[in-house]
Short mmCIF file of C-alpha atoms in Angstrom, two decimals:
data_model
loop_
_atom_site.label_atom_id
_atom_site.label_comp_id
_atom_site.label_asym_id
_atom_site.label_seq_id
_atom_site.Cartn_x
_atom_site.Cartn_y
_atom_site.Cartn_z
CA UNK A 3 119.03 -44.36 192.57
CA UNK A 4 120.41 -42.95 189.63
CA UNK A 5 118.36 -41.82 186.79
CA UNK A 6 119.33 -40.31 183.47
CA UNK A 7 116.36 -38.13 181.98
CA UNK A 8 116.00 -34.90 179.42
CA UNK A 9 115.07 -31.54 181.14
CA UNK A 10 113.26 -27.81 180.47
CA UNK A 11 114.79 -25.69 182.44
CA UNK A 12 112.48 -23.33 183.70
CA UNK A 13 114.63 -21.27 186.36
CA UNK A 14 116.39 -21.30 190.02
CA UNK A 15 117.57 -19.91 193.21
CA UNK A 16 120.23 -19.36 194.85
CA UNK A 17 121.16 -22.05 197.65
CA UNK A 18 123.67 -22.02 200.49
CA UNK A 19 127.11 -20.12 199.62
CA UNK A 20 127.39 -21.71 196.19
CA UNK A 21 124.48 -24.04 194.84
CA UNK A 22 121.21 -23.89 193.49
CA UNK A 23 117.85 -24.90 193.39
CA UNK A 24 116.39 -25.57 190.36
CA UNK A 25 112.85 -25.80 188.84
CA UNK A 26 113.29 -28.27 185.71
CA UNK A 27 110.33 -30.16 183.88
CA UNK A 28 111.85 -33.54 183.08
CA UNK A 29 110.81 -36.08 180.75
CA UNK A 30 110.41 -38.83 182.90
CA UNK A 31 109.87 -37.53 185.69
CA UNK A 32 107.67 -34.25 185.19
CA UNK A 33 107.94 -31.14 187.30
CA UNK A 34 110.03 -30.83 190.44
CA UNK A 35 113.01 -28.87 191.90
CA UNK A 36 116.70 -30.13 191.85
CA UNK A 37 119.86 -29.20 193.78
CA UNK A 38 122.68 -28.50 191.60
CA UNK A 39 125.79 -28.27 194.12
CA UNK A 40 128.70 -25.63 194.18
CA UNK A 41 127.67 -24.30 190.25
CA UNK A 42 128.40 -20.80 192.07
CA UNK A 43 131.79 -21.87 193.15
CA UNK A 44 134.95 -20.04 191.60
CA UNK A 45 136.01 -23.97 191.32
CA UNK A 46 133.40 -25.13 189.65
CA UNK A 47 133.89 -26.70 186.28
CA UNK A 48 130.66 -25.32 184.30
CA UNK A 49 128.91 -22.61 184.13
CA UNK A 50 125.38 -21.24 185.81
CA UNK A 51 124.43 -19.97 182.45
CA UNK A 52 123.54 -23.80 181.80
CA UNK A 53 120.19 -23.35 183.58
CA UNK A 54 119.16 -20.15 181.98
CA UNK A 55 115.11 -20.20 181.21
CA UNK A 56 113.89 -23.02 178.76
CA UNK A 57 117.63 -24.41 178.34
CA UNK A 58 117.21 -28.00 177.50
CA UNK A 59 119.61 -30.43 178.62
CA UNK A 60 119.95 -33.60 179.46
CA UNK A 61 120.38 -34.88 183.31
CA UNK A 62 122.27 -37.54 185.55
CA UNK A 63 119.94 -37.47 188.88
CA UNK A 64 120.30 -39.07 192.09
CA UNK A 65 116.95 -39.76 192.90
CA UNK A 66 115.55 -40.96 196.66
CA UNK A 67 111.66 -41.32 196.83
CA UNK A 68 111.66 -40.28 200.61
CA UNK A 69 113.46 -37.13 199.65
CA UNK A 70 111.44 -33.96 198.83
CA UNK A 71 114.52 -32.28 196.90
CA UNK A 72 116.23 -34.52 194.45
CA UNK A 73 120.16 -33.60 193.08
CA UNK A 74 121.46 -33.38 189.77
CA UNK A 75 125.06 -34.94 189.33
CA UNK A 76 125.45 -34.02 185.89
CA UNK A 77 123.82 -32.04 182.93
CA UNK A 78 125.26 -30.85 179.44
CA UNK A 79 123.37 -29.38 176.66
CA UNK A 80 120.75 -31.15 174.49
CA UNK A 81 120.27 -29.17 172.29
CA UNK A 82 121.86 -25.73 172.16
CA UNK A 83 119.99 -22.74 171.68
CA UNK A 84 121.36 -19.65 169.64
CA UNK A 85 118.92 -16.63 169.94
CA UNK A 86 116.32 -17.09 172.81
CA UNK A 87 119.00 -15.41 175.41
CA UNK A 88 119.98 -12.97 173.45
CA UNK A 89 117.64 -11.28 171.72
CA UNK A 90 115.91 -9.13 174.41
CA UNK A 91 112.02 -9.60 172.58
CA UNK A 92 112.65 -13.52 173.00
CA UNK A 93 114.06 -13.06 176.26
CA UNK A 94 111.10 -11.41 178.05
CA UNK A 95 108.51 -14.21 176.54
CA UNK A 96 110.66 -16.74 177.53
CA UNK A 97 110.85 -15.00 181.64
CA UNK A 98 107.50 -14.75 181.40
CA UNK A 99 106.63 -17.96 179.63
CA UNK A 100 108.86 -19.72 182.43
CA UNK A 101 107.02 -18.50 185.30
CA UNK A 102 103.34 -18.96 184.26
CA UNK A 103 104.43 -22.57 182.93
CA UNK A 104 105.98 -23.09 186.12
CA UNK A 105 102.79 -22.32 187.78
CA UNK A 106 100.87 -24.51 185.50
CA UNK A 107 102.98 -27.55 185.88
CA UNK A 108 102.67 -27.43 189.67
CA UNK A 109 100.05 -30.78 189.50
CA UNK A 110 102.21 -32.63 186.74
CA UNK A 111 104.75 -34.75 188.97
CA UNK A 112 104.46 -37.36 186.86
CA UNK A 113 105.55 -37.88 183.66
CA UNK A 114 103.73 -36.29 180.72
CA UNK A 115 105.47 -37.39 177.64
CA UNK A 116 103.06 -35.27 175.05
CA UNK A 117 103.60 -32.64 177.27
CA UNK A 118 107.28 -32.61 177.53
CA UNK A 119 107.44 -33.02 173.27
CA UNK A 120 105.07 -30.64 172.78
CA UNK A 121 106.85 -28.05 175.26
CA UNK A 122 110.66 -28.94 173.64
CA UNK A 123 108.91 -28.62 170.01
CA UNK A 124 107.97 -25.36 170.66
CA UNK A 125 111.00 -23.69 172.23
CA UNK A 126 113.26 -25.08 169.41
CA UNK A 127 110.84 -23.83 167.27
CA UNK A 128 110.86 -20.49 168.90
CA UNK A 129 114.79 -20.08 169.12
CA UNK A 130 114.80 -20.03 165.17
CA UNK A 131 111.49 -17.83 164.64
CA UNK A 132 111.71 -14.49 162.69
CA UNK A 133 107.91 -13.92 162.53
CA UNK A 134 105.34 -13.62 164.86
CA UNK A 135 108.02 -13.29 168.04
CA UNK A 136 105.33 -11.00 169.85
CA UNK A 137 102.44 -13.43 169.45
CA UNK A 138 104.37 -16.50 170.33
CA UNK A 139 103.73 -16.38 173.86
CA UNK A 140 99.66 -15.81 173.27
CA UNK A 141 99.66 -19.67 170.79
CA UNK A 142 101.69 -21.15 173.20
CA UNK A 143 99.62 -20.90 175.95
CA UNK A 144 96.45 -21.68 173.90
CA UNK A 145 98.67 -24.80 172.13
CA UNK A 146 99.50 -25.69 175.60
CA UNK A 147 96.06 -26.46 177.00
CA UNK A 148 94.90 -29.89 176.35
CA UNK A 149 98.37 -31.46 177.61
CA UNK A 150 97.62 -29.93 180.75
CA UNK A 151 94.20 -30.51 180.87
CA UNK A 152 92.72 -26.99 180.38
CA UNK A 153 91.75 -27.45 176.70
CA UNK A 154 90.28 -24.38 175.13
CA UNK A 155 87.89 -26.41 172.43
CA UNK A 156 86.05 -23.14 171.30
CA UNK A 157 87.05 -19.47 171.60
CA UNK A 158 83.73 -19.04 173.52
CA UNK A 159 85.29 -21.38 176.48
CA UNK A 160 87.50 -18.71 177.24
CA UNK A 161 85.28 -16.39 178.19
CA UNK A 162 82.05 -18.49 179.03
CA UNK A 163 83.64 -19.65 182.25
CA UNK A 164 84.73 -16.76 183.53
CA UNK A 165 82.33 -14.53 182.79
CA UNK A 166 84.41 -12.04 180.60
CA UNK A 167 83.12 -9.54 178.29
CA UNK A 168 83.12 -11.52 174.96
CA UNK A 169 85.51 -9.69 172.41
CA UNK A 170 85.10 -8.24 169.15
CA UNK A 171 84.60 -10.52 165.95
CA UNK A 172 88.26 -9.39 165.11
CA UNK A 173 89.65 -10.06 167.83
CA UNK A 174 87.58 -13.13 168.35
CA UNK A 175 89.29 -14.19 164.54
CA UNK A 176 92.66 -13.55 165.84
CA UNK A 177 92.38 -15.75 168.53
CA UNK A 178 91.14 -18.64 166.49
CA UNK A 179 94.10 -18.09 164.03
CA UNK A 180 96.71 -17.81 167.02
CA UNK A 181 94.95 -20.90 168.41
CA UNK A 182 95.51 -22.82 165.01
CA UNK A 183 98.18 -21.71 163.29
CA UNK A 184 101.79 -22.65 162.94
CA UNK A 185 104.08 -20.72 165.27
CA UNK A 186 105.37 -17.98 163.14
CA UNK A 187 102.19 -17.28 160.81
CA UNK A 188 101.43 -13.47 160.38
CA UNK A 189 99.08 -12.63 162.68
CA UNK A 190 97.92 -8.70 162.58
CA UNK A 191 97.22 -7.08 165.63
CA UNK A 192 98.07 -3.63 167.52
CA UNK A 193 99.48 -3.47 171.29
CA UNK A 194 95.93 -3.46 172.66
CA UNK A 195 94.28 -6.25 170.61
CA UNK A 196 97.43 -8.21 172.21
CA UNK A 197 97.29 -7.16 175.59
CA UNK A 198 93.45 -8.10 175.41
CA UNK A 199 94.04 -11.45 173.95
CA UNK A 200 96.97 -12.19 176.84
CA UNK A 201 94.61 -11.06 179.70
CA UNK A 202 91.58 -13.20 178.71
CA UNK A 203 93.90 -16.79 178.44
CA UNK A 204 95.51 -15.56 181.83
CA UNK A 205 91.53 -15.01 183.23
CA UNK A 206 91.07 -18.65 181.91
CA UNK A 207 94.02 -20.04 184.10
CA UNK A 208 93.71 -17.85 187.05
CA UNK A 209 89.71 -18.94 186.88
CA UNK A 210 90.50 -22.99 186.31
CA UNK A 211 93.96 -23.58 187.81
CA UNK A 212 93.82 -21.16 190.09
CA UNK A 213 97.45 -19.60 188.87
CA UNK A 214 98.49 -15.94 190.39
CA UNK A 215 99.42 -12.92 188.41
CA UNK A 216 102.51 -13.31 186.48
CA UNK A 217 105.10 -10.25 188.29
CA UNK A 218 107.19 -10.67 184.87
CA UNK A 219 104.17 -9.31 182.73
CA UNK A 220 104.78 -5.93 182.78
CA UNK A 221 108.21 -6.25 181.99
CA UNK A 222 106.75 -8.81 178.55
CA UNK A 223 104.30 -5.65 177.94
CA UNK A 224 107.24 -3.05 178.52
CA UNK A 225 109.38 -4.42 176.19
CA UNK A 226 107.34 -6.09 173.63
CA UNK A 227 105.24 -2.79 173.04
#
């Protein structure tokens, strides 16, 4: 069958001599991983860089329910994205963001339409953002909670549940503010209030979806501090 649908690229492998698999969260279809055939090929008509980390495009997919790996026919850019692969602070959120997303999303293969808005919002939003680049990764991964299930109601759940030290009453403020505020609001806080914050919402999802350790968060840490 063959499906058109809008996709999040969230990255690949390389397959065979010249292909790849990729791992795309789709609109209508939710998380899975697509072949993309002979996009490594000297012949081939477009480029890899088409499936770089949170690309959005949209997707002709042959689609066979008996089939465990699905293949994508033909993709072009949604909507095209001007700084998130290029500047090297938006770059390492976005790795990271890609992987523990990835991780996240392994339950969701089904569609999730609030999800997938909510997720395309936010990277569009993202590309454009001058402010608050270092904290974006810390609200998106409160934001993203109740589409996914995990909502973080109160600050307290964070810790409650996994028995974590509670934090400070500034840092406990900060994480409110990150929690409701618009992507991009100044939010005031040094390396280690950060790296505090990001360790207690990873605790959270290592405790209730059972995630692993991100291996791109040193790299994040390396670069953003």
């Amino acid at each position: 069958m063959v499906v058109k649908s809008k996709g999040i690229v969230l990255g690949y492998l390389k397959y065979g001599d010249n292909s790849i698999i990729v791992r795309i969260f789709t609109e209508e279809y939710g998380y899975g991983s697509y072949i993309v055939n002979s996009i490594r090929s000297q012949k081939s008509k477009k480029s890899i860089g088409y499936f770089q980390p949170f690309s959005i495009l949209d997707l002709v997919m042959y689609v066979k329910e008996t089939r465990d790996l699905q293949r994508i026919s033909e993709f072009k850019n949604n909507y095209p994205l001007h700084h998130l692969h290029t500047d090297s602070s938006k770059s390492a959120v976005t790795l990271f963001l890609t992987e523990v997303f990835s991780k996240l999303l392994q339950s969701e293969q089904s569609p999730n339409p609030q999800l997938f808005s909510f997720t395309e919002e936010s990277i569009k939003k993202f590309d454009y953002l001058e402010e608050g680049v270092a904290n974006f990764h810390l609200q998106f991964l409160l934001k993203v909670g109740p589409y996914l299930g995990y909502a973080v109601d109160e600050i307290e759940h964070l810790f409650s549940s996994t028995e974590q030290t509670t934090p400070s009453s500034e840092e406990f403020h900060r994480m409110e503010s990150l929690m409701k505020e618009d992507y991009g609001t100044k939010i005031e806080m040094n390396r280690n209030s950060r790296n505090a914050i990001l360790d207690a919402i990873l605790n959270y999802y290592q405790h209730h979806a059972h995630i692993p350790k991100p291996k791109s968060l040193e790299i994040l840490r390396s670069i953003l501090n």
